[in-house]
């Protein structure tokens, strides 16, 4: 079905210038999961060898011989970025996590939204007031008036507090208040600072620097722009807010959706972003205009996840209608509909050259698709089939990081279809939580958690190297800055804040 466009349509970028239910028991894994990785390889090494990925379709884990297993364990999914280089945002992927009745698919519940169930967001911080939040650093509060009650959203179903509907100029004011300089979480953060991990690398030392306030309902996603200048946040309050990444100042609020927003994704030139909403549309915005430049229609249920390809001429979206759609950005039309899963689609992501798409679903399957043909090349599935809450390619596209509702993250090899590593310790049984790769200093796996914290693991040893504690409710969204040691996290319901964590000590470097 062709998409429809609204409003002005400036030239779109065409080249590289730019939750859930069923908690399940975590399965046991083979011995190779615990093998230490003794050698790291960069992207340059990969390109010199001109390796070609195996596109043969497989179901479940592929059985590779011992030599192939050892070689894959030596490869590094997270090559350090070249100096002064620009990287694509390390995304995730979502909109509010939501709960659904056991044994039922949220997408099949008539009249119900797949968004976060529970309490309404706190409204203690009013217009013109400054709230210093639970941690150190600065608290930035956007101001504005009140508006009618908003509806439910994909990641959180709940009553919504009054929202603002004033014009942008009345909505962009914020106050900044310094807070005492101290560790955000003395027990979890400072105790590990300076200690060496099993991999011989200093642990990270992230501290809370800013608390951003402005959203009136659950924060569903946070994403840093590829150029590192901006942080975009989406919310159940039907808006996207754009913040200055370095100092946390509020820049602009984008409206247009009629229901809560579940995900946001940046174009490679950092001039456009797209959103997916419970109103069943995908919208494309220019960062300089509050109004959407295109509206893509075709999905028949909540749009839960979106992603730009590296060339920024295509958008992939996943929905509670169980389909994945590929859109032409310039024409605003749907190019292909993939009947991808048997349950709502929770995550979609392009690989680094845009030739592949990975999708995850409540049905417990991870599927890889050929972008050009729409053919399913591989299906990855774990024995116990836990619901998949988030998936994304590693920076070199050889690996896939998947979050599942058994409180486990798994690192899969694309070529062999085998699970190489698992990361545990956080909580994830009810919501679709974002996870990310951090490559600016040490190589970490970063994930949101339902115990109100953010967890960081050492990529190779799988040990928890730091826990960021400061939110007052479930942390749904995380994003890592592309060039500096900075992490953004967003929370739901009684919190609704965005927290900026910074490691200014060079943690993670030998």
Tab-separated table of N, CA and C in Angstrom, residues 17-18 85-89 224-231 245-246 266-271 287 481-483:
chain	number	residue	atom	x	y	z
A	17	UNK	N	24.906	10.868	3.838
A	17	UNK	CA	25.243	12.115	4.506
A	17	UNK	C	24.632	11.975	5.875
A	18	UNK	N	24.520	11.120	5.789
A	18	UNK	CA	23.968	10.843	7.042
A	18	UNK	C	24.220	9.523	7.757
A	85	UNK	N	36.065	10.200	13.246
A	85	UNK	CA	35.099	9.615	12.318
A	85	UNK	C	33.688	9.811	12.830
A	86	UNK	N	32.717	9.765	11.918
A	86	UNK	CA	31.303	9.857	12.270
A	86	UNK	C	30.707	8.469	12.202
A	87	UNK	N	29.888	8.099	13.201
A	87	UNK	CA	29.284	6.791	13.214
A	87	UNK	C	27.783	6.895	13.211
A	88	UNK	N	27.123	5.839	12.746
A	88	UNK	CA	25.677	5.783	12.844
A	88	UNK	C	25.312	5.619	14.307
A	89	UNK	N	24.145	6.098	14.697
A	89	UNK	CA	23.762	5.991	16.094
A	89	UNK	C	23.636	4.530	16.497
A	224	UNK	N	20.726	9.141	20.288
A	224	UNK	CA	21.689	10.172	19.895
A	224	UNK	C	21.790	10.205	18.375
A	225	UNK	N	21.957	11.403	17.835
A	225	UNK	CA	22.111	11.549	16.389
A	225	UNK	C	23.492	11.044	15.982
A	226	UNK	N	23.667	10.637	14.719
A	226	UNK	CA	24.962	10.130	14.261
A	226	UNK	C	26.107	11.129	14.419
A	227	UNK	N	25.802	12.429	14.304
A	227	UNK	CA	26.868	13.426	14.448
A	227	UNK	C	27.123	13.789	15.908
A	228	UNK	N	26.347	13.225	16.822
A	228	UNK	CA	26.564	13.441	18.244
A	228	UNK	C	26.072	14.762	18.787
A	229	UNK	N	25.410	15.576	17.966
A	229	UNK	CA	24.967	16.895	18.418
A	229	UNK	C	23.637	16.871	19.142
A	230	UNK	N	22.789	15.895	18.825
A	230	UNK	CA	21.412	15.900	19.318
A	230	UNK	C	21.056	14.624	20.062
A	231	UNK	N	20.074	14.747	20.956
A	231	UNK	CA	19.437	13.596	21.586
A	231	UNK	C	17.938	13.735	21.357
A	245	UNK	N	22.856	17.535	22.905
A	245	UNK	CA	23.464	16.368	23.531
A	245	UNK	C	24.475	16.722	24.620
A	246	UNK	N	25.253	17.764	24.400
A	246	UNK	CA	26.341	18.065	25.329
A	246	UNK	C	25.876	18.692	26.633
A	266	UNK	N	17.209	8.019	13.590
A	266	UNK	CA	17.852	9.125	12.884
A	266	UNK	C	18.294	8.730	11.476
A	267	UNK	N	18.268	9.721	10.573
A	267	UNK	CA	18.900	9.563	9.266
A	267	UNK	C	20.396	9.741	9.457
A	268	UNK	N	21.187	9.289	8.499
A	268	UNK	CA	22.639	9.312	8.647
A	268	UNK	C	23.233	10.713	8.677
A	269	UNK	N	22.540	11.686	8.075
A	269	UNK	CA	23.064	13.054	8.083
A	269	UNK	C	22.596	13.851	9.291
A	270	UNK	N	21.845	13.221	10.191
A	270	UNK	CA	21.362	13.857	11.429
A	270	UNK	C	20.430	15.032	11.173
A	271	UNK	N	19.852	15.122	9.986
A	271	UNK	CA	18.935	16.206	9.658
A	271	UNK	C	17.475	15.769	9.708
A	287	UNK	N	14.690	18.299	11.451
A	287	UNK	CA	14.980	18.843	12.783
A	287	UNK	C	14.701	20.333	12.894
A	481	UNK	N	26.270	7.569	23.182
A	481	UNK	CA	26.764	8.611	22.288
A	481	UNK	C	27.792	8.015	21.328
A	482	UNK	N	27.813	8.442	20.060
A	482	UNK	CA	28.703	7.827	19.071
A	482	UNK	C	30.180	8.132	19.231
A	483	UNK	N	30.538	9.221	19.907
A	483	UNK	CA	31.959	9.587	19.963
A	483	UNK	C	32.508	9.853	21.357
